[in-house]
Coordinates of C-alpha atoms in Angstrom, one line a residue:
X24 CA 2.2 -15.6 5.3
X25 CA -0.8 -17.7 4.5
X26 CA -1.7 -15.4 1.3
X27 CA -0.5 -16.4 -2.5
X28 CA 3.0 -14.6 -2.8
X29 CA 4.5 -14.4 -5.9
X30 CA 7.0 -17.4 -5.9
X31 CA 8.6 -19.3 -3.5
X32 CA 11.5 -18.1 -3.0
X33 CA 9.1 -14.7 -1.6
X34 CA 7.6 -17.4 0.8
X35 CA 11.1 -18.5 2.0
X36 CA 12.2 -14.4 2.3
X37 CA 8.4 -14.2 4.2
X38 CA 9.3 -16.8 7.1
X39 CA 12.7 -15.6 7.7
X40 CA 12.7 -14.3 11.8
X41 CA 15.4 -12.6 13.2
X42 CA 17.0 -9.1 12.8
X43 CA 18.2 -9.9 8.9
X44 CA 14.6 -10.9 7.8
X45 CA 13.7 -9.0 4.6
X46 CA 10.5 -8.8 2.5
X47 CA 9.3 -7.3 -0.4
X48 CA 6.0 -6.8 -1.8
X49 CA 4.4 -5.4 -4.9
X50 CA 0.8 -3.7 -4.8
X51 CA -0.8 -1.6 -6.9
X52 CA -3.4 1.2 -6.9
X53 CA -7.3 0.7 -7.1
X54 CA -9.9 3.3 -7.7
X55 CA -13.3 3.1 -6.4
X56 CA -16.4 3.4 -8.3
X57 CA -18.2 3.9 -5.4
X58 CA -16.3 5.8 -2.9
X59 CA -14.9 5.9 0.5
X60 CA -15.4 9.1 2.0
X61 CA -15.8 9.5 5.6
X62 CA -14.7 7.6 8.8
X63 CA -16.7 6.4 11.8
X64 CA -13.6 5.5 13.6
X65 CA -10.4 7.2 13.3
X66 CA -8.2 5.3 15.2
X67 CA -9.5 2.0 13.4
X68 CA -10.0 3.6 10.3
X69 CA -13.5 2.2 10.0
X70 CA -15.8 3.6 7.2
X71 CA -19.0 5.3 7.3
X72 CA -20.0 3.1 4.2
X73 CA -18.7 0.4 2.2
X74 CA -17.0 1.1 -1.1
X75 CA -16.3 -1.0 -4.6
X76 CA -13.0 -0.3 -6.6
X77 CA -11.2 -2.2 -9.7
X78 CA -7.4 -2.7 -9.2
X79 CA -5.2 -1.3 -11.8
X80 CA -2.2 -2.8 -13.4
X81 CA -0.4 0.4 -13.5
X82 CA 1.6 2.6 -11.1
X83 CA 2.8 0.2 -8.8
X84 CA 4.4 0.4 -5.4
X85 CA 7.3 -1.6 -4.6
X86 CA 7.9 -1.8 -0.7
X87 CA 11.0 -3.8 1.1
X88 CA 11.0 -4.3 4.9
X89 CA 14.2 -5.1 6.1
X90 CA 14.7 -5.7 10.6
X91 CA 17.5 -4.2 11.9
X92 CA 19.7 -3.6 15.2
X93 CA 19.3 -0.3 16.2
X94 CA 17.2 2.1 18.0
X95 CA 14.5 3.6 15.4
X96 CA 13.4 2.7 12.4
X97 CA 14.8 4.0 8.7
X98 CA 12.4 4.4 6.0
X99 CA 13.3 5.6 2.7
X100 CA 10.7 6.9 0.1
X101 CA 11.7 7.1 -3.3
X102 CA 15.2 7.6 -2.7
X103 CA 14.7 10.5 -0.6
X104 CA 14.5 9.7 3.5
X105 CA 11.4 10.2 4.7
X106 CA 10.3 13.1 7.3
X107 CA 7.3 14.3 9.1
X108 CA 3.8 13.3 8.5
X109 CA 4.5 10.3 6.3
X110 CA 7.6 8.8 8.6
X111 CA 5.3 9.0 11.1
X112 CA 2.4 6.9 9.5
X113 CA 5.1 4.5 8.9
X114 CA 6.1 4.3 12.1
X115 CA 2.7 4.1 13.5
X116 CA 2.0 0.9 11.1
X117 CA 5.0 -0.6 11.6
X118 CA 4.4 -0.6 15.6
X119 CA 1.0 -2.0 15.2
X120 CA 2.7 -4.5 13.5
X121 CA 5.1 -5.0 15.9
X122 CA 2.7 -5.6 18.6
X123 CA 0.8 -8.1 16.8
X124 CA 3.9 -10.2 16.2
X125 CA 5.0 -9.3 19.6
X126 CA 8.4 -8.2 18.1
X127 CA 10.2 -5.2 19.2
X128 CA 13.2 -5.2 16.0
X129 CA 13.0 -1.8 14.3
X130 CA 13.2 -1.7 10.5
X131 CA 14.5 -0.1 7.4
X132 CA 11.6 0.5 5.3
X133 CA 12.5 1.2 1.4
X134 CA 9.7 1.8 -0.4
X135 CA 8.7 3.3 -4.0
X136 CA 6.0 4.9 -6.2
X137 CA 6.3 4.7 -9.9
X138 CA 3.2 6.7 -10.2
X139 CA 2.5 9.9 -8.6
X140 CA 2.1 10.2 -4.8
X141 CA -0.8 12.5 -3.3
X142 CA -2.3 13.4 -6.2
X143 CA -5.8 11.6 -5.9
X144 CA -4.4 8.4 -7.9
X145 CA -4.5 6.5 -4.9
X146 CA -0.9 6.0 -4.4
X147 CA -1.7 5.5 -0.5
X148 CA -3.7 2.6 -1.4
X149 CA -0.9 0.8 -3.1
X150 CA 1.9 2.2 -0.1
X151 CA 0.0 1.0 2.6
X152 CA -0.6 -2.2 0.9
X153 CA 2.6 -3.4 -0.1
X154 CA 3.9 -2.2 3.2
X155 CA 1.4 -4.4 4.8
X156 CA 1.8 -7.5 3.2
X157 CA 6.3 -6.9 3.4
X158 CA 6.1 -5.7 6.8
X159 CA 3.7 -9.2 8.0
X160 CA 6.2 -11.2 6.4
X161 CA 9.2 -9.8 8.0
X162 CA 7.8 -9.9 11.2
X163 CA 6.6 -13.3 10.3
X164 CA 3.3 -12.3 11.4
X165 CA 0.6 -15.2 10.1
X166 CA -2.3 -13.9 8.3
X167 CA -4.7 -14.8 5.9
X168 CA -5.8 -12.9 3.3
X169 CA -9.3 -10.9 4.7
X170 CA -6.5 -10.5 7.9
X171 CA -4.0 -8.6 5.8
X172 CA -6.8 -6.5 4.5
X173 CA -7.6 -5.5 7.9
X174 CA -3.8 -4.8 8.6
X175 CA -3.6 -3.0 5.5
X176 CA -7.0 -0.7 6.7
X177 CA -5.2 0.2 9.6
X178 CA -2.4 2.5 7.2
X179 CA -5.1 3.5 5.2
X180 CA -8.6 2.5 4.2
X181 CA -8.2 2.1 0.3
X182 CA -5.5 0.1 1.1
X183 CA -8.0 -2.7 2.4
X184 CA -8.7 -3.0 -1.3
X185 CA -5.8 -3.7 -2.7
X186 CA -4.9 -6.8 -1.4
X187 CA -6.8 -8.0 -4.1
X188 CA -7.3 -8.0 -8.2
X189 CA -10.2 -7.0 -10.2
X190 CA -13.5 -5.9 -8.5
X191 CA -13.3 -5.1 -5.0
X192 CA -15.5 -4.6 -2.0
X193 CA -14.5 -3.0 1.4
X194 CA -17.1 -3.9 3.9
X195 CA -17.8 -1.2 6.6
X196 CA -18.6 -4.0 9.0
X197 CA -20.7 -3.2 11.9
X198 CA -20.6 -1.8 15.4
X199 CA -16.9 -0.5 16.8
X200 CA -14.2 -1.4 18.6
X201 CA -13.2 -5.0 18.1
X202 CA -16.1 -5.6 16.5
X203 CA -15.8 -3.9 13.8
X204 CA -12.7 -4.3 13.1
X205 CA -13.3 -7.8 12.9
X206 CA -16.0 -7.2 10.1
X207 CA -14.6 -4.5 8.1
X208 CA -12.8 -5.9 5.6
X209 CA -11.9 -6.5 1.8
X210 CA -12.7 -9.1 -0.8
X211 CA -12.7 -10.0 -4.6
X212 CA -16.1 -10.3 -6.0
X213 CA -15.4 -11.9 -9.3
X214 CA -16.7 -9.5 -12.3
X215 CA -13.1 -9.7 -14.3
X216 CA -14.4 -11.2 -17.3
X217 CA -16.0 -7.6 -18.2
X218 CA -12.5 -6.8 -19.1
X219 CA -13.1 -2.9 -18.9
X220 CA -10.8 -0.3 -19.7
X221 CA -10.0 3.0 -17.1
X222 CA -8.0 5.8 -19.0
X223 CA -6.4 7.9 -16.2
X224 CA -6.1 11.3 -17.3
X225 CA -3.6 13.6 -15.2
X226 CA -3.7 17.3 -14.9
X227 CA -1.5 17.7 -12.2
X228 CA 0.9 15.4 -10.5
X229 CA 1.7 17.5 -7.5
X230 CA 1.0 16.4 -4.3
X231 CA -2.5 17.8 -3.2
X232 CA -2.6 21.4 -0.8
X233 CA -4.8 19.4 1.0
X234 CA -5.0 16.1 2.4
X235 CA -7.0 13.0 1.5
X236 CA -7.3 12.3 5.6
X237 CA -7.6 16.6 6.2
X238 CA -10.1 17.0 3.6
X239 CA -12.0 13.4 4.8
X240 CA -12.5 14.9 8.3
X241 CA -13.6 18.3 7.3
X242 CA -16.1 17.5 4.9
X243 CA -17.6 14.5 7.2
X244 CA -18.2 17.5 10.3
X245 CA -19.0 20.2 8.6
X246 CA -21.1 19.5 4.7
X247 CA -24.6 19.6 4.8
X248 CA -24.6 17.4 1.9
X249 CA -22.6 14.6 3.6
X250 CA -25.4 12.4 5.0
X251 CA -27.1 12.2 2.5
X252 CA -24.5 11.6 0.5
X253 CA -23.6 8.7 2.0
X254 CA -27.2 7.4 2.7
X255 CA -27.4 7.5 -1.6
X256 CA -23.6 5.6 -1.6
X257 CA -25.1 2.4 0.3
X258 CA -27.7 2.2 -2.3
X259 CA -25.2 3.0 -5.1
X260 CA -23.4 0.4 -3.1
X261 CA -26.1 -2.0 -3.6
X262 CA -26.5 -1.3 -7.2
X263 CA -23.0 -1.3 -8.2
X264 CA -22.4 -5.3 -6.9
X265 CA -25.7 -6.7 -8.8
X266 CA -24.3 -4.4 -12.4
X267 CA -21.0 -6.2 -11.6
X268 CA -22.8 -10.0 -11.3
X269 CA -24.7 -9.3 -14.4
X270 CA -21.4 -7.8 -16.3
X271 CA -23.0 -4.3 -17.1
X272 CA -20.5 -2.4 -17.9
X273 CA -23.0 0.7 -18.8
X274 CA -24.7 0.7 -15.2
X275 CA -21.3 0.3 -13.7
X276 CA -20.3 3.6 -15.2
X277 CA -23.3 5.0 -14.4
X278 CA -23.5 4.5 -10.8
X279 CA -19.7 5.3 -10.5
X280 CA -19.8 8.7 -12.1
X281 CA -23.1 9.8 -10.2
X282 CA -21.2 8.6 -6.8
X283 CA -18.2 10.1 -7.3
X284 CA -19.5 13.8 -8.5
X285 CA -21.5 13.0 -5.7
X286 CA -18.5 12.9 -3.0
X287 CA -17.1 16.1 -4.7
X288 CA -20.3 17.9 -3.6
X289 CA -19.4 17.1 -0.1
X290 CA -16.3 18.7 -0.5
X291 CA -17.5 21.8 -1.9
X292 CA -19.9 22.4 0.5
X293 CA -17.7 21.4 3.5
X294 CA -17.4 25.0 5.8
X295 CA -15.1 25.8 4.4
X296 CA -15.2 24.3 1.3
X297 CA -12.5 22.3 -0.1
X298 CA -12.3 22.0 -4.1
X299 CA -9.9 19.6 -6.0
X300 CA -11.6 20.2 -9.1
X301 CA -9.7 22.1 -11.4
X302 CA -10.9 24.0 -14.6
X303 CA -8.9 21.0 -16.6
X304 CA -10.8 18.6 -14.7
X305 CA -14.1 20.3 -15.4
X306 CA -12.6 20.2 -19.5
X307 CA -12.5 16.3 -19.2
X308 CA -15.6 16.1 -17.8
X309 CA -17.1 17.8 -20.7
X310 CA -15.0 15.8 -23.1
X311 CA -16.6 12.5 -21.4
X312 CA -20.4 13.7 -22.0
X313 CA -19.4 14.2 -25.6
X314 CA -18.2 11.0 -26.1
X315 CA -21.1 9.6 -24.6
X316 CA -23.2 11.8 -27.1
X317 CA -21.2 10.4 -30.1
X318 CA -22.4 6.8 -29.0
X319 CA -18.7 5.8 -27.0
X320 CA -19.7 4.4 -23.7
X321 CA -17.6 6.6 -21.4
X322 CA -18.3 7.3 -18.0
X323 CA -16.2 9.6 -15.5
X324 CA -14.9 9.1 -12.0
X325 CA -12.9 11.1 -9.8
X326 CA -11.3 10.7 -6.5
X327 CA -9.8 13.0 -3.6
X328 CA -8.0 15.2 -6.8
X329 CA -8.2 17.1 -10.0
X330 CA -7.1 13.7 -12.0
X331 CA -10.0 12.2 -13.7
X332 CA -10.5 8.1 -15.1
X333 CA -12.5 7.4 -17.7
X334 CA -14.1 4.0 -17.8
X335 CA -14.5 2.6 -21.5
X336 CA -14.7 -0.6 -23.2
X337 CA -11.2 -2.0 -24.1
X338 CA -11.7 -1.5 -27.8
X339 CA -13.0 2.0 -27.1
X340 CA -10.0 2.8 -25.4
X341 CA -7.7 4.2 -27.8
X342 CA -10.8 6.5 -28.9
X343 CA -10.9 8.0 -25.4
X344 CA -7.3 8.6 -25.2
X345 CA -7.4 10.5 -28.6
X346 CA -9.9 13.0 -27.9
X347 CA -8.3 13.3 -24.1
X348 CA -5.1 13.7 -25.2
X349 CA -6.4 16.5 -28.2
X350 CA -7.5 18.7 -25.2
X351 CA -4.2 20.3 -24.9
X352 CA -0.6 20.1 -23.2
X353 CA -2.2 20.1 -19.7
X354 CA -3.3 16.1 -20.0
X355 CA -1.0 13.4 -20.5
X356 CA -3.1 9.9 -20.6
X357 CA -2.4 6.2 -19.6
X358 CA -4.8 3.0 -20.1
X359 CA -4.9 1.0 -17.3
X360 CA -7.0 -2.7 -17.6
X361 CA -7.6 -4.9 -14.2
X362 CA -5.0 -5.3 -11.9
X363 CA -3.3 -8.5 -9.7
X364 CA -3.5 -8.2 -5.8
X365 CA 0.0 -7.9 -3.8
X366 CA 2.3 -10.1 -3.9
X367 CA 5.6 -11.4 -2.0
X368 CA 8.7 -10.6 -4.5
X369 CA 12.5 -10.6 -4.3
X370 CA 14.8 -7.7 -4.4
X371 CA 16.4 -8.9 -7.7
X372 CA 12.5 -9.6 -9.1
X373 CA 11.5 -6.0 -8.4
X374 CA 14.3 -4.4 -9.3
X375 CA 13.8 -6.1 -12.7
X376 CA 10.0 -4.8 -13.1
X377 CA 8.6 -2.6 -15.8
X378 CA 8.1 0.3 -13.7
X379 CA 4.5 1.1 -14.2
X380 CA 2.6 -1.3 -16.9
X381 CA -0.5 -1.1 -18.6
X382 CA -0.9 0.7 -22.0
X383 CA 0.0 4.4 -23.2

């Protein structure tokens, strides 16, 4: 692995070969502040536009990747074995890898959330890119860093992202095939000296009715409303990297909450239409323009769920959590402040971690 790991004994653990090599890797979620919604390639998984997330430093995923003798793979998601739809993603990835390393060992796959999974907090993101960057060193697959954000696309899209801290951009590269998966890719464009705060606010940490990828396809064939949607999200696009340049916290907001309400028009006017806003969402929402009214720069975002984040100021933070938490029973909040990319660990290392971070 060409990309910074976390010590070096995770280096050492990444160039092992052979049906004993192990890896493990620590990612966490990001959330985008302007979204990815809609594919141009499904196989590749390459976006209709590009998209801009922060990194979190809460809810990690810890992922080992173990080879093994034996006929098929064995994955394990937290603690449970895992079956249907999500084995089989696995799988899929972990063949792809396979092919690039030109390796035929199977694996065990143990892998963990320690936030919750399916519920629009981008727990796919994290999954897909610890098992990326665990999986590439097993297999002793050699990539750089933009290479493992390619790999990590291929699992899924957000994923791209969070190979890396702070402020992120996913380019939707041009063209298809080859070539644009060549040039669809992730990188860090600097902006962590804003030092923002994102107070995630969860309503419901149940696994969506339906999917992220279902709900993606649906809206992208059938809204009238997605187009232009996504000819306004290039521009928000635009927008969103010069506010991040010139540390504008209050145009980042901006832009983020107009793209994402945005999105959830697509949805709702999909045929038929698919809503993941909830009535408690809608009560956060209001909560946010009243905050915003009292002179607290607040600003909402909201992906694939009824979970909403709350950007703020660091120092406004604790404000925001009050008045969310004084909703009612129905919200339970957690501050989360820029994240760190993935990283190569050790079993004993991530065993050891605090299992989500950030601030109540």
């Amino acid at each position: 692995m060409t990309f910074t790991p976390a010590s070096p004994a995770a280096t050492e653990r990444g160039a092992v070969t052979g049906p004993s090599a192990e890896a493990v890797a620590v990612a966490y979620p990001n959330i985008a502040l302007v979204k990815y919604w809609g594919k141009r390639d499904e196989e590749l998984f390459l976006p209709v536009t590009g998209s801009l997330s922060m990194t979190l430093d809460i809810f990690p995923t810890t992922t080992s990747v173990r080879l093994i003798d034996g006929p098929a793979d064995v994955v394990e998601f937290n603690g449970v074995a895992a079956s249907g739809a999500a084995r089989a993603r696995i799988e899929t990835f972990l063949d792809l890898v396979r092919a690039k390393a030109g390796r035929g060992d199977r694996a065990m796959v143990v892998t963990s959330n320690a936030g919750p999974t399916g519920a629009g907090l981008a727990s796919s993101a994290s999954g897909f890119a610890a098992l990326a960057a665990a999986a590439a060193a097993a297999y002793a697959l050699d990539v750089d860093p933009r290479a493992l954000s390619r790999l990590a696309r291929r699992g899924s899209g957000s994923a791209s992202r969070s190979i890396f801290g702070g402020f992120v951009v996913w380019h939707a590269g041009d063209g298809e095939g080859e070539a644009g998966d060549l040039s669809s890719y992730a990188e860090p464009i600097g902006g962590d000296e804003l030092d923002p705060a994102l107070v995630v606010a969860v309503v419901n940490q149940g696994a969506k009715a339906v999917s992220s990828r279902v709900a993606m396809r649906q809206t992208t064939a059938t809204s009238p409303f997605y187009r232009p949607w996504a000819e306004s999200s290039v521009l928000d696009l635009a927008e969103m990297r010069k506010a991040v340049a010139r540390q504008d916290l209050p145009a980042i907001g901006e832009i983020a909450e107009r793209n994402a309400l945005g999105m959830h028009a697509t949805m709702l006017t999909a045929r038929p239409g698919i809503r993941y806003l909830s009535p408690h969402s809608i009560a956060i929402l209001d909560a946010v323009l009243a905050l915003r009214a009292d002179g607290i720069m607040a600003y909402a975002t909201i992906d694939a769920g009824p979970n909403v984040k709350v950007l703020c100021t660091r120092a406004d933070a604790p404000q925001v959590n009050a008045v969310l938490d004084g909703l009612g029973d129905f919200v339970t909040t957690r501050t989360a402040h820029i994240g760190p990319g993935v990283s190569l660990t050790t079993p004993a290392a991530a065993a050891a971690a605090p299992a989500a971070g950030g601030d109540r």
